[in-house]
């Protein structure tokens, strides 16, 4: 293991008590996890059927029937188990744990004699194991089951699920790998690579780390076996399902641009960072740097969303970021969070945490409704329902969140993210504690064998004042590093009420190395004015437009507040943008008001083209955080990038 | 026949001698028609094969082989024959006429005993006649062959082709129609409806007019037989190939919005206008008015192009006119010209001629290269090759004109349009002559039994001064109406050098009713400054953007003149737009220069998003007429709608 890397705080060691997040974490525990359990069991009226639990019953021989659903339907159960495991840590529930124990029993029953475990290939396609690496998702499902087993073991201490998965991985290891006689294959959808690192960490078994390494090292070697599979190219057999779609167009260390299916890419890059950290293999670092740079400075929406094209859920080319046709899958934003955390653990640089925070509060959080029961798979930055519902190239865009999807990767993914949020707040490297996110919480650390407690309190993201108090048994020297977010242009730090005039800033973190005593109080004040954001000039869709941001939150205009015709709003030079906390809007929200010009829907204008400018009038506008859009009446217009008023010509 | 309607001038009665058009008409005769003949015979290296003549040979039993190509491959031969016929009028050629005679022989040989004539259903699918009205294109091909036969008869006086087609139509008439026992079907792609009106005009046989009426009246009656065909919905079976795709979603007189496949729609509306004119059936007029209004004030690109969506080549919703994903098929712009001319003949109102001129000089003419050998099927208003070639939703966009297409509807369509251009210049209603287009030419009219010659001279569209001189045998009273184009804000009219202070303007035409004497000279001066065009505010893609227009020509920026990064050009308030005739650019072209701000490709800018505005510098820009783009180096960026400079915020 690389000695300079960080470790994340364990979920068990942090308790969140945050106005913004606690209700969401509770919602996951009390509403979302029970709701998704019902979805997995097909008991929700009107939602697309899942059949995921039924598939396990069929594979286990408990009932007769036909497999139904996507080939990767097992992963929905796995992600739910993972989310439920995290939730158990915060909200112990013997009822939930009993259900989970039953699921583990069921999974165990479905496991084959030789350790194999995949309901699609057991129940629907026996004898076809490992014949469709391109789209069969066998190893992908295994990966999610591994992550679930590790989380379940960590939450409950029970080994059964872990043992099932070790048996399965042992079998996988016997079939594929670098050794002579084994098949040189890997999964068309990355996931098992990062899961195996987690399994290694949970069990200490180095063979799992080696298998992960094999999968990553083998990927992209040419000629590529995937191309010889009849399923390669998907049903479309077009260029969008090429090797780059699977990040298999060249060896991973040679890849410098984010290509192909966005979620697949995020999971691969996460695994590469994991391996760099766990094995000390620095040969990954150059590629990771370039991939990070390309992803976040050429191909990332301002919301932290990824994927500019619906077809093949792909990245396209640099700076191609259309707002109305964005794919920006919730899972891709979550994948970016996974990757960003791993980059932070390799090297705590603010730029990683900035992206993590951007995706978390915007492109990922928009995926779930306020009541936790409806989900966006696609998170576009501009929705005009009439257009979205009447253009072929917007077919992937839904104008309201859906109850469940036939391909339901996103709902349990957002659940597992929120339920495990605690582990993203801090990381530790020996006697240095890094604070990456500002979420009110109590956290416990072991520094040089002594227990240190850190209590964070704030009204973040609505307010930038963060209080941190320390509990130490006796005075103790250690380093506390506090992230100064990239969006913050003015900040102040005080220790025990005394403003610090000279700050050491390292890679965007204010580093406080001193001897701390019990009840030491640190106050970080981050100025949080309304900011106007411009996009790089090569993002042609945003020329002449700006976005509104406050703190980590990207704002949007919604029809519910502003009426229809949002594309016709033009922010004035003196827009007078002002933030105000509205206690009554949802669970309390800072809204932003301002002045704009507006064409007024072009009402009464008959000419489609004319020489004179069309008249515009004044309009008061109101913006809400992007993640909140679509939580009021359905079928709303929404817009992130707003036009600027322009000069007469 | 409705007594108030106009008749177009016959092609035989007009000779064009125009700097702009004569070289193009000559090019059609000397290069395009021979070239397309080679294409139809598959003798062009590198072009997609046509096989269209081979198909006739196979159907005629001359050779053995398999039908190849689209089901409507016959129509390529038909449109070529029609274009060649028009060309013969201007450029008599015994060699060409001999080739055409041979084609007529061949077509005659391919005709079946009962009169049926369609190589696909004869050679590839015998026994399946009239089983696929949705996509079989049988009546569509018949329509194009009828138009060709009428044009060929008019050009050569030979009846053979006309007789063949009359026999075919007689057979069609025996199969389908309003009478009991006949099938109640019509074609999924309109065309035969307008062709039958032409056949009626050429032969005087009212049964052809009645058959056209039947097809139009039957269309859209519910339930619709098309839905019962297995082919309905095309291979995609999605909502884009619904009844509206075929304009069969409701009876045609109830249709008020332009829906479905754009070319199909244009041909239907043209036939409706024809029938209104020939039968005096005013019940079409209200629908035509609404359809015209919807098409030209909600769904038409500034170039006169139609169709906002590649998939299903369709109209979408009002004001949805994306520039980079426009379909704007050359054939749809040509179809709009057909329809506009027919509306003019019903009621000579400038708005029809304005649209006709707009499509002619922009969206239609862009379809063909300067050398006549390469064609655009799709005519978008913004092309960034890197994006167009790397986005699934831009797959229909080609970044350079192609030699020939597997689906080659557009090349012969543009050829027949240009070759028959003379007939669009004037129309006549009794003793009133209307001038719709300004094209230097000599035209001959019969007014009250006397011959009147009108000579037009100008350097249009580069210059707005038009001289018209009259030749009459003796002094004669008649009306001369000259269109004052909608784009013209200042104009002057002089007769024999004397400026007219009081003009009668009726529906956009300056109406001169007087007793004319030989050598009377009329001078119309249309001011032609550079104009800045704004789009209706609901065209969201053009908010904050303007287009440059001079006279009837829409201008564009092209990479060849301005480098890459056109989307980053922002026209200044004092843009200083100036027009200059460049004798050396192509065949002489007015170019427009001006001042802009420009981000400079964002070179050196690292941040994808930032709070401050990115710096812009000055840039001199140069615009060329839109129809000329893509005639220099291949793979050029091109942009019609240019950003305005905006206010700081």
PDB file of N, CA and C in Angstrom, chain A residues 239-240 300-302 308-309 311 320 325 384 387 389-393 395 532 534-536 538 540 544 571-573 601 605 608-611 613-614 644-649, chain B residues 239-240 300-302 308-309 311 320 325 384 387 389-393 395 487 532 534-536 538 540 544 571-573 601 605 608-611 613-614 644-649:
ATOM      1  N   UNK A 239     -21.543   2.392 -34.585  1.00  0.00           N
ATOM      2  CA  UNK A 239     -20.247   2.795 -34.055  1.00  0.00           C
ATOM      3  C   UNK A 239     -20.315   3.228 -32.594  1.00  0.00           C
ATOM      4  N   UNK A 240     -21.533   3.497 -32.100  1.00  0.00           N
ATOM      5  CA  UNK A 240     -21.649   3.976 -30.723  1.00  0.00           C
ATOM      6  C   UNK A 240     -21.437   2.863 -29.708  1.00  0.00           C
ATOM      7  N   UNK A 300     -17.854  17.679 -18.554  1.00  0.00           N
ATOM      8  CA  UNK A 300     -18.722  17.638 -17.375  1.00  0.00           C
ATOM      9  C   UNK A 300     -19.710  18.795 -17.412  1.00  0.00           C
ATOM     10  N   UNK A 301     -20.961  18.498 -17.233  1.00  0.00           N
ATOM     11  CA  UNK A 301     -21.955  19.566 -17.100  1.00  0.00           C
ATOM     12  C   UNK A 301     -21.728  20.290 -15.780  1.00  0.00           C
ATOM     13  N   UNK A 302     -22.241  21.497 -15.702  1.00  0.00           N
ATOM     14  CA  UNK A 302     -22.049  22.310 -14.506  1.00  0.00           C
ATOM     15  C   UNK A 302     -22.675  21.661 -13.271  1.00  0.00           C
ATOM     16  N   UNK A 308     -23.148  13.208 -22.809  1.00  0.00           N
ATOM     17  CA  UNK A 308     -23.814  14.217 -23.642  1.00  0.00           C
ATOM     18  C   UNK A 308     -24.775  13.606 -24.632  1.00  0.00           C
ATOM     19  N   UNK A 309     -24.848  12.302 -24.675  1.00  0.00           N
ATOM     20  CA  UNK A 309     -25.637  11.650 -25.711  1.00  0.00           C
ATOM     21  C   UNK A 309     -26.476  10.519 -25.143  1.00  0.00           C
ATOM     22  N   UNK A 311     -28.157   8.074 -26.901  1.00  0.00           N
ATOM     23  CA  UNK A 311     -27.857   6.812 -27.571  1.00  0.00           C
ATOM     24  C   UNK A 311     -26.508   6.302 -27.064  1.00  0.00           C
ATOM     25  N   UNK A 320     -18.743  19.327 -25.998  1.00  0.00           N
ATOM     26  CA  UNK A 320     -20.066  19.085 -26.573  1.00  0.00           C
ATOM     27  C   UNK A 320     -21.025  18.786 -25.423  1.00  0.00           C
ATOM     28  N   UNK A 325     -30.465  17.928 -24.541  1.00  0.00           N
ATOM     29  CA  UNK A 325     -30.285  16.526 -24.921  1.00  0.00           C
ATOM     30  C   UNK A 325     -29.263  15.825 -24.045  1.00  0.00           C
ATOM     31  N   UNK A 384     -38.044  21.666 -22.020  1.00  0.00           N
ATOM     32  CA  UNK A 384     -39.282  22.277 -22.476  1.00  0.00           C
ATOM     33  C   UNK A 384     -40.153  21.083 -22.823  1.00  0.00           C
ATOM     34  N   UNK A 387     -41.205  20.177 -26.289  1.00  0.00           N
ATOM     35  CA  UNK A 387     -40.119  19.753 -27.176  1.00  0.00           C
ATOM     36  C   UNK A 387     -39.597  18.376 -26.757  1.00  0.00           C
ATOM     37  N   UNK A 389     -41.006  16.017 -25.359  1.00  0.00           N
ATOM     38  CA  UNK A 389     -41.927  14.918 -25.662  1.00  0.00           C
ATOM     39  C   UNK A 389     -42.210  14.786 -27.153  1.00  0.00           C
ATOM     40  N   UNK A 390     -41.678  15.702 -27.951  1.00  0.00           N
ATOM     41  CA  UNK A 390     -41.993  15.673 -29.376  1.00  0.00           C
ATOM     42  C   UNK A 390     -40.775  15.715 -30.282  1.00  0.00           C
ATOM     43  N   UNK A 391     -39.633  15.403 -29.744  1.00  0.00           N
ATOM     44  CA  UNK A 391     -38.447  15.281 -30.583  1.00  0.00           C
ATOM     45  C   UNK A 391     -37.825  13.919 -30.355  1.00  0.00           C
ATOM     46  N   UNK A 392     -37.510  13.270 -31.454  1.00  0.00           N
ATOM     47  CA  UNK A 392     -36.889  11.948 -31.383  1.00  0.00           C
ATOM     48  C   UNK A 392     -35.583  11.989 -30.599  1.00  0.00           C
ATOM     49  N   UNK A 393     -34.822  13.064 -30.786  1.00  0.00           N
ATOM     50  CA  UNK A 393     -33.510  13.118 -30.136  1.00  0.00           C
ATOM     51  C   UNK A 393     -33.602  13.552 -28.668  1.00  0.00           C
ATOM     52  N   UNK A 395     -35.901  11.761 -26.766  1.00  0.00           N
ATOM     53  CA  UNK A 395     -36.744  10.680 -26.244  1.00  0.00           C
ATOM     54  C   UNK A 395     -36.293  10.181 -24.875  1.00  0.00           C
ATOM     55  N   UNK A 532     -22.416  34.431 -10.700  1.00  0.00           N
ATOM     56  CA  UNK A 532     -22.787  34.238 -12.108  1.00  0.00           C
ATOM     57  C   UNK A 532     -21.693  33.390 -12.746  1.00  0.00           C
ATOM     58  N   UNK A 534     -19.941  31.493 -15.986  1.00  0.00           N
ATOM     59  CA  UNK A 534     -19.792  31.460 -17.440  1.00  0.00           C
ATOM     60  C   UNK A 534     -19.193  30.103 -17.834  1.00  0.00           C
ATOM     61  N   UNK A 535     -19.570  29.644 -19.001  1.00  0.00           N
ATOM     62  CA  UNK A 535     -18.996  28.386 -19.496  1.00  0.00           C
ATOM     63  C   UNK A 535     -17.878  28.690 -20.482  1.00  0.00           C
ATOM     64  N   UNK A 536     -16.958  27.775 -20.574  1.00  0.00           N
ATOM     65  CA  UNK A 536     -15.862  27.885 -21.537  1.00  0.00           C
ATOM     66  C   UNK A 536     -16.441  28.205 -22.919  1.00  0.00           C
ATOM     67  N   UNK A 538     -15.888  27.346 -25.759  1.00  0.00           N
ATOM     68  CA  UNK A 538     -16.097  26.271 -26.735  1.00  0.00           C
ATOM     69  C   UNK A 538     -17.372  25.468 -26.464  1.00  0.00           C
ATOM     70  N   UNK A 540     -20.512  25.613 -27.078  1.00  0.00           N
ATOM     71  CA  UNK A 540     -21.281  26.517 -27.953  1.00  0.00           C
ATOM     72  C   UNK A 540     -22.711  26.702 -27.492  1.00  0.00           C
ATOM     73  N   UNK A 544     -23.280  33.262 -24.636  1.00  0.00           N
ATOM     74  CA  UNK A 544     -24.310  34.269 -24.371  1.00  0.00           C
ATOM     75  C   UNK A 544     -25.218  33.902 -23.213  1.00  0.00           C
ATOM     76  N   UNK A 571     -31.070  37.702 -18.566  1.00  0.00           N
ATOM     77  CA  UNK A 571     -30.656  38.383 -17.333  1.00  0.00           C
ATOM     78  C   UNK A 571     -30.103  39.769 -17.640  1.00  0.00           C
ATOM     79  N   UNK A 572     -30.536  40.750 -16.864  1.00  0.00           N
ATOM     80  CA  UNK A 572     -30.093  42.124 -17.076  1.00  0.00           C
ATOM     81  C   UNK A 572     -28.683  42.337 -16.512  1.00  0.00           C
ATOM     82  N   UNK A 573     -28.070  43.392 -17.003  1.00  0.00           N
ATOM     83  CA  UNK A 573     -26.754  43.747 -16.484  1.00  0.00           C
ATOM     84  C   UNK A 573     -26.836  44.024 -14.973  1.00  0.00           C
ATOM     85  N   UNK A 601     -43.072  35.191 -24.338  1.00  0.00           N
ATOM     86  CA  UNK A 601     -43.669  34.112 -25.123  1.00  0.00           C
ATOM     87  C   UNK A 601     -43.934  34.518 -26.556  1.00  0.00           C
ATOM     88  N   UNK A 605     -46.765  38.169 -31.702  1.00  0.00           N
ATOM     89  CA  UNK A 605     -45.768  38.341 -32.766  1.00  0.00           C
ATOM     90  C   UNK A 605     -46.072  37.348 -33.875  1.00  0.00           C
ATOM     91  N   UNK A 608     -42.185  35.167 -38.249  1.00  0.00           N
ATOM     92  CA  UNK A 608     -41.196  34.192 -37.792  1.00  0.00           C
ATOM     93  C   UNK A 608     -39.800  34.803 -37.881  1.00  0.00           C
ATOM     94  N   UNK A 609     -39.602  35.668 -38.858  1.00  0.00           N
ATOM     95  CA  UNK A 609     -38.328  36.375 -39.019  1.00  0.00           C
ATOM     96  C   UNK A 609     -38.641  37.829 -39.335  1.00  0.00           C
ATOM     97  N   UNK A 610     -37.909  38.739 -38.748  1.00  0.00           N
ATOM     98  CA  UNK A 610     -38.106  40.150 -39.079  1.00  0.00           C
ATOM     99  C   UNK A 610     -36.785  40.897 -38.897  1.00  0.00           C
ATOM    100  N   UNK A 611     -36.731  42.089 -39.509  1.00  0.00           N
ATOM    101  CA  UNK A 611     -35.483  42.856 -39.439  1.00  0.00           C
ATOM    102  C   UNK A 611     -35.316  43.539 -38.083  1.00  0.00           C
ATOM    103  N   UNK A 613     -35.688  44.066 -33.951  1.00  0.00           N
ATOM    104  CA  UNK A 613     -35.681  43.235 -32.741  1.00  0.00           C
ATOM    105  C   UNK A 613     -37.130  43.106 -32.224  1.00  0.00           C
ATOM    106  N   UNK A 614     -37.473  41.968 -31.687  1.00  0.00           N
ATOM    107  CA  UNK A 614     -38.783  41.793 -31.054  1.00  0.00           C
ATOM    108  C   UNK A 614     -38.736  42.492 -29.693  1.00  0.00           C
ATOM    109  N   UNK A 644     -28.074  36.007 -21.418  1.00  0.00           N
ATOM    110  CA  UNK A 644     -27.762  37.351 -20.961  1.00  0.00           C
ATOM    111  C   UNK A 644     -28.508  38.335 -21.863  1.00  0.00           C
ATOM    112  N   UNK A 645     -28.814  39.491 -21.327  1.00  0.00           N
ATOM    113  CA  UNK A 645     -29.344  40.535 -22.201  1.00  0.00           C
ATOM    114  C   UNK A 645     -28.219  40.912 -23.162  1.00  0.00           C
ATOM    115  N   UNK A 646     -28.582  41.215 -24.405  1.00  0.00           N
ATOM    116  CA  UNK A 646     -27.521  41.502 -25.361  1.00  0.00           C
ATOM    117  C   UNK A 646     -27.633  42.932 -25.854  1.00  0.00           C
ATOM    118  N   UNK A 647     -26.627  43.318 -26.547  1.00  0.00           N
ATOM    119  CA  UNK A 647     -26.571  44.677 -27.074  1.00  0.00           C
ATOM    120  C   UNK A 647     -27.432  44.775 -28.323  1.00  0.00           C
ATOM    121  N   UNK A 648     -28.027  45.933 -28.545  1.00  0.00           N
ATOM    122  CA  UNK A 648     -28.783  46.102 -29.790  1.00  0.00           C
ATOM    123  C   UNK A 648     -27.836  46.048 -30.986  1.00  0.00           C
ATOM    124  N   UNK A 649     -28.338  45.602 -32.079  1.00  0.00           N
ATOM    125  CA  UNK A 649     -27.493  45.509 -33.262  1.00  0.00           C
ATOM    126  C   UNK A 649     -28.303  45.983 -34.472  1.00  0.00           C
TER     127      UNK A 649
ATOM    128  N   UNK B 239     -43.678   6.078 -32.898  1.00  0.00           N
ATOM    129  CA  UNK B 239     -44.725   7.081 -33.111  1.00  0.00           C
ATOM    130  C   UNK B 239     -44.400   8.042 -34.241  1.00  0.00           C
ATOM    131  N   UNK B 240     -43.154   8.073 -34.672  1.00  0.00           N
ATOM    132  CA  UNK B 240     -42.773   9.011 -35.712  1.00  0.00           C
ATOM    133  C   UNK B 240     -43.271   8.593 -37.076  1.00  0.00           C
ATOM    134  N   UNK B 300     -40.729  26.995 -40.520  1.00  0.00           N
ATOM    135  CA  UNK B 300     -39.832  27.174 -41.670  1.00  0.00           C
ATOM    136  C   UNK B 300     -38.508  27.794 -41.220  1.00  0.00           C
ATOM    137  N   UNK B 301     -37.428  27.202 -41.623  1.00  0.00           N
ATOM    138  CA  UNK B 301     -36.123  27.810 -41.365  1.00  0.00           C
ATOM    139  C   UNK B 301     -35.987  29.068 -42.211  1.00  0.00           C
ATOM    140  N   UNK B 302     -35.084  29.932 -41.801  1.00  0.00           N
ATOM    141  CA  UNK B 302     -34.894  31.197 -42.517  1.00  0.00           C
ATOM    142  C   UNK B 302     -34.437  30.965 -43.955  1.00  0.00           C
ATOM    143  N   UNK B 308     -37.607  19.638 -39.035  1.00  0.00           N
ATOM    144  CA  UNK B 308     -36.702  19.906 -37.912  1.00  0.00           C
ATOM    145  C   UNK B 308     -36.076  18.648 -37.354  1.00  0.00           C
ATOM    146  N   UNK B 309     -36.461  17.512 -37.886  1.00  0.00           N
ATOM    147  CA  UNK B 309     -36.015  16.252 -37.294  1.00  0.00           C
ATOM    148  C   UNK B 309     -35.572  15.266 -38.355  1.00  0.00           C
ATOM    149  N   UNK B 311     -34.978  11.892 -37.934  1.00  0.00           N
ATOM    150  CA  UNK B 311     -35.750  10.650 -37.848  1.00  0.00           C
ATOM    151  C   UNK B 311     -37.145  10.899 -38.423  1.00  0.00           C
ATOM    152  N   UNK B 320     -39.901  24.902 -33.199  1.00  0.00           N
ATOM    153  CA  UNK B 320     -38.781  24.006 -32.887  1.00  0.00           C
ATOM    154  C   UNK B 320     -37.902  23.925 -34.135  1.00  0.00           C
ATOM    155  N   UNK B 325     -29.283  20.392 -36.043  1.00  0.00           N
ATOM    156  CA  UNK B 325     -29.942  19.102 -36.282  1.00  0.00           C
ATOM    157  C   UNK B 325     -31.077  19.232 -37.286  1.00  0.00           C
ATOM    158  N   UNK B 384     -20.719  22.024 -37.309  1.00  0.00           N
ATOM    159  CA  UNK B 384     -19.382  21.920 -36.742  1.00  0.00           C
ATOM    160  C   UNK B 384     -18.988  20.471 -37.003  1.00  0.00           C
ATOM    161  N   UNK B 387     -18.591  17.878 -34.348  1.00  0.00           N
ATOM    162  CA  UNK B 387     -19.825  17.508 -33.646  1.00  0.00           C
ATOM    163  C   UNK B 387     -20.747  16.712 -34.564  1.00  0.00           C
ATOM    164  N   UNK B 389     -20.108  14.852 -36.945  1.00  0.00           N
ATOM    165  CA  UNK B 389     -19.638  13.504 -37.221  1.00  0.00           C
ATOM    166  C   UNK B 389     -19.551  12.652 -35.958  1.00  0.00           C
ATOM    167  N   UNK B 390     -19.787  13.260 -34.801  1.00  0.00           N
ATOM    168  CA  UNK B 390     -19.614  12.517 -33.554  1.00  0.00           C
ATOM    169  C   UNK B 390     -20.812  12.569 -32.624  1.00  0.00           C
ATOM    170  N   UNK B 391     -21.947  12.930 -33.159  1.00  0.00           N
ATOM    171  CA  UNK B 391     -23.170  12.875 -32.357  1.00  0.00           C
ATOM    172  C   UNK B 391     -24.198  12.040 -33.101  1.00  0.00           C
ATOM    173  N   UNK B 392     -24.788  11.133 -32.366  1.00  0.00           N
ATOM    174  CA  UNK B 392     -25.815  10.258 -32.945  1.00  0.00           C
ATOM    175  C   UNK B 392     -26.957  11.074 -33.532  1.00  0.00           C
ATOM    176  N   UNK B 393     -27.338  12.159 -32.838  1.00  0.00           N
ATOM    177  CA  UNK B 393     -28.492  12.926 -33.302  1.00  0.00           C
ATOM    178  C   UNK B 393     -28.150  13.885 -34.442  1.00  0.00           C
ATOM    179  N   UNK B 395     -26.455  12.422 -37.110  1.00  0.00           N
ATOM    180  CA  UNK B 395     -25.995  11.454 -38.109  1.00  0.00           C
ATOM    181  C   UNK B 395     -26.485  11.765 -39.510  1.00  0.00           C
ATOM    182  N   UNK B 487     -38.631  41.604 -48.279  1.00  0.00           N
ATOM    183  CA  UNK B 487     -37.351  41.980 -47.654  1.00  0.00           C
ATOM    184  C   UNK B 487     -36.957  43.411 -47.995  1.00  0.00           C
ATOM    185  N   UNK B 532     -30.150  42.863 -40.800  1.00  0.00           N
ATOM    186  CA  UNK B 532     -29.979  41.969 -39.655  1.00  0.00           C
ATOM    187  C   UNK B 532     -31.341  41.356 -39.358  1.00  0.00           C
ATOM    188  N   UNK B 534     -33.879  38.969 -37.094  1.00  0.00           N
ATOM    189  CA  UNK B 534     -34.145  38.364 -35.786  1.00  0.00           C
ATOM    190  C   UNK B 534     -35.187  37.272 -35.972  1.00  0.00           C
ATOM    191  N   UNK B 535     -35.091  36.260 -35.151  1.00  0.00           N
ATOM    192  CA  UNK B 535     -36.093  35.191 -35.205  1.00  0.00           C
ATOM    193  C   UNK B 535     -37.117  35.411 -34.095  1.00  0.00           C
ATOM    194  N   UNK B 536     -38.306  34.910 -34.333  1.00  0.00           N
ATOM    195  CA  UNK B 536     -39.366  34.965 -33.338  1.00  0.00           C
ATOM    196  C   UNK B 536     -38.829  34.451 -31.991  1.00  0.00           C
ATOM    197  N   UNK B 538     -39.846  32.682 -29.766  1.00  0.00           N
ATOM    198  CA  UNK B 538     -40.075  31.299 -29.354  1.00  0.00           C
ATOM    199  C   UNK B 538     -39.127  30.312 -30.048  1.00  0.00           C
ATOM    200  N   UNK B 540     -36.201  29.117 -29.691  1.00  0.00           N
ATOM    201  CA  UNK B 540     -35.248  29.235 -28.574  1.00  0.00           C
ATOM    202  C   UNK B 540     -33.800  29.093 -29.016  1.00  0.00           C
ATOM    203  N   UNK B 544     -30.816  35.632 -28.831  1.00  0.00           N
ATOM    204  CA  UNK B 544     -29.488  36.249 -28.726  1.00  0.00           C
ATOM    205  C   UNK B 544     -28.672  36.123 -29.995  1.00  0.00           C
ATOM    206  N   UNK B 571     -21.516  39.316 -33.001  1.00  0.00           N
ATOM    207  CA  UNK B 571     -21.586  40.558 -33.787  1.00  0.00           C
ATOM    208  C   UNK B 571     -21.660  41.774 -32.878  1.00  0.00           C
ATOM    209  N   UNK B 572     -20.871  42.770 -33.171  1.00  0.00           N
ATOM    210  CA  UNK B 572     -20.837  43.986 -32.360  1.00  0.00           C
ATOM    211  C   UNK B 572     -22.041  44.879 -32.667  1.00  0.00           C
ATOM    212  N   UNK B 573     -22.298  45.764 -31.738  1.00  0.00           N
ATOM    213  CA  UNK B 573     -23.373  46.740 -31.953  1.00  0.00           C
ATOM    214  C   UNK B 573     -23.075  47.573 -33.201  1.00  0.00           C
ATOM    215  N   UNK B 601     -11.618  30.652 -29.825  1.00  0.00           N
ATOM    216  CA  UNK B 601     -11.503  29.211 -29.617  1.00  0.00           C
ATOM    217  C   UNK B 601     -11.205  28.855 -28.177  1.00  0.00           C
ATOM    218  N   UNK B 605      -7.732  28.758 -22.207  1.00  0.00           N
ATOM    219  CA  UNK B 605      -8.682  28.789 -21.098  1.00  0.00           C
ATOM    220  C   UNK B 605      -8.821  27.382 -20.537  1.00  0.00           C
ATOM    221  N   UNK B 608     -13.536  24.979 -17.236  1.00  0.00           N
ATOM    222  CA  UNK B 608     -14.758  24.700 -17.985  1.00  0.00           C
ATOM    223  C   UNK B 608     -15.860  25.645 -17.529  1.00  0.00           C
ATOM    224  N   UNK B 609     -15.810  26.023 -16.258  1.00  0.00           N
ATOM    225  CA  UNK B 609     -16.782  26.980 -15.710  1.00  0.00           C
ATOM    226  C   UNK B 609     -16.030  27.955 -14.825  1.00  0.00           C
ATOM    227  N   UNK B 610     -16.373  29.223 -14.922  1.00  0.00           N
ATOM    228  CA  UNK B 610     -15.736  30.194 -14.035  1.00  0.00           C
ATOM    229  C   UNK B 610     -16.692  31.351 -13.772  1.00  0.00           C
ATOM    230  N   UNK B 611     -16.398  32.101 -12.706  1.00  0.00           N
ATOM    231  CA  UNK B 611     -17.290  33.199 -12.342  1.00  0.00           C
ATOM    232  C   UNK B 611     -17.118  34.404 -13.268  1.00  0.00           C
ATOM    233  N   UNK B 613     -16.255  36.488 -16.774  1.00  0.00           N
ATOM    234  CA  UNK B 613     -16.439  36.312 -18.218  1.00  0.00           C
ATOM    235  C   UNK B 613     -15.094  35.938 -18.861  1.00  0.00           C
ATOM    236  N   UNK B 614     -15.117  35.094 -19.862  1.00  0.00           N
ATOM    237  CA  UNK B 614     -13.899  34.786 -20.617  1.00  0.00           C
ATOM    238  C   UNK B 614     -13.591  35.959 -21.542  1.00  0.00           C
ATOM    239  N   UNK B 644     -25.149  37.674 -30.927  1.00  0.00           N
ATOM    240  CA  UNK B 644     -24.947  39.105 -30.744  1.00  0.00           C
ATOM    241  C   UNK B 644     -23.979  39.277 -29.569  1.00  0.00           C
ATOM    242  N   UNK B 645     -23.271  40.374 -29.582  1.00  0.00           N
ATOM    243  CA  UNK B 645     -22.484  40.702 -28.389  1.00  0.00           C
ATOM    244  C   UNK B 645     -23.480  41.001 -27.278  1.00  0.00           C
ATOM    245  N   UNK B 646     -23.141  40.590 -26.053  1.00  0.00           N
ATOM    246  CA  UNK B 646     -24.115  40.787 -24.981  1.00  0.00           C
ATOM    247  C   UNK B 646     -23.561  41.728 -23.932  1.00  0.00           C
ATOM    248  N   UNK B 647     -24.444  42.103 -23.066  1.00  0.00           N
ATOM    249  CA  UNK B 647     -24.075  43.040 -22.015  1.00  0.00           C
ATOM    250  C   UNK B 647     -23.336  42.295 -20.912  1.00  0.00           C
ATOM    251  N   UNK B 648     -22.397  42.946 -20.250  1.00  0.00           N
ATOM    252  CA  UNK B 648     -21.724  42.310 -19.122  1.00  0.00           C
ATOM    253  C   UNK B 648     -22.722  42.075 -17.996  1.00  0.00           C
ATOM    254  N   UNK B 649     -22.489  41.086 -17.241  1.00  0.00           N
ATOM    255  CA  UNK B 649     -23.378  40.787 -16.123  1.00  0.00           C
ATOM    256  C   UNK B 649     -22.547  40.391 -14.908  1.00  0.00           C
TER     257      UNK B 649
END
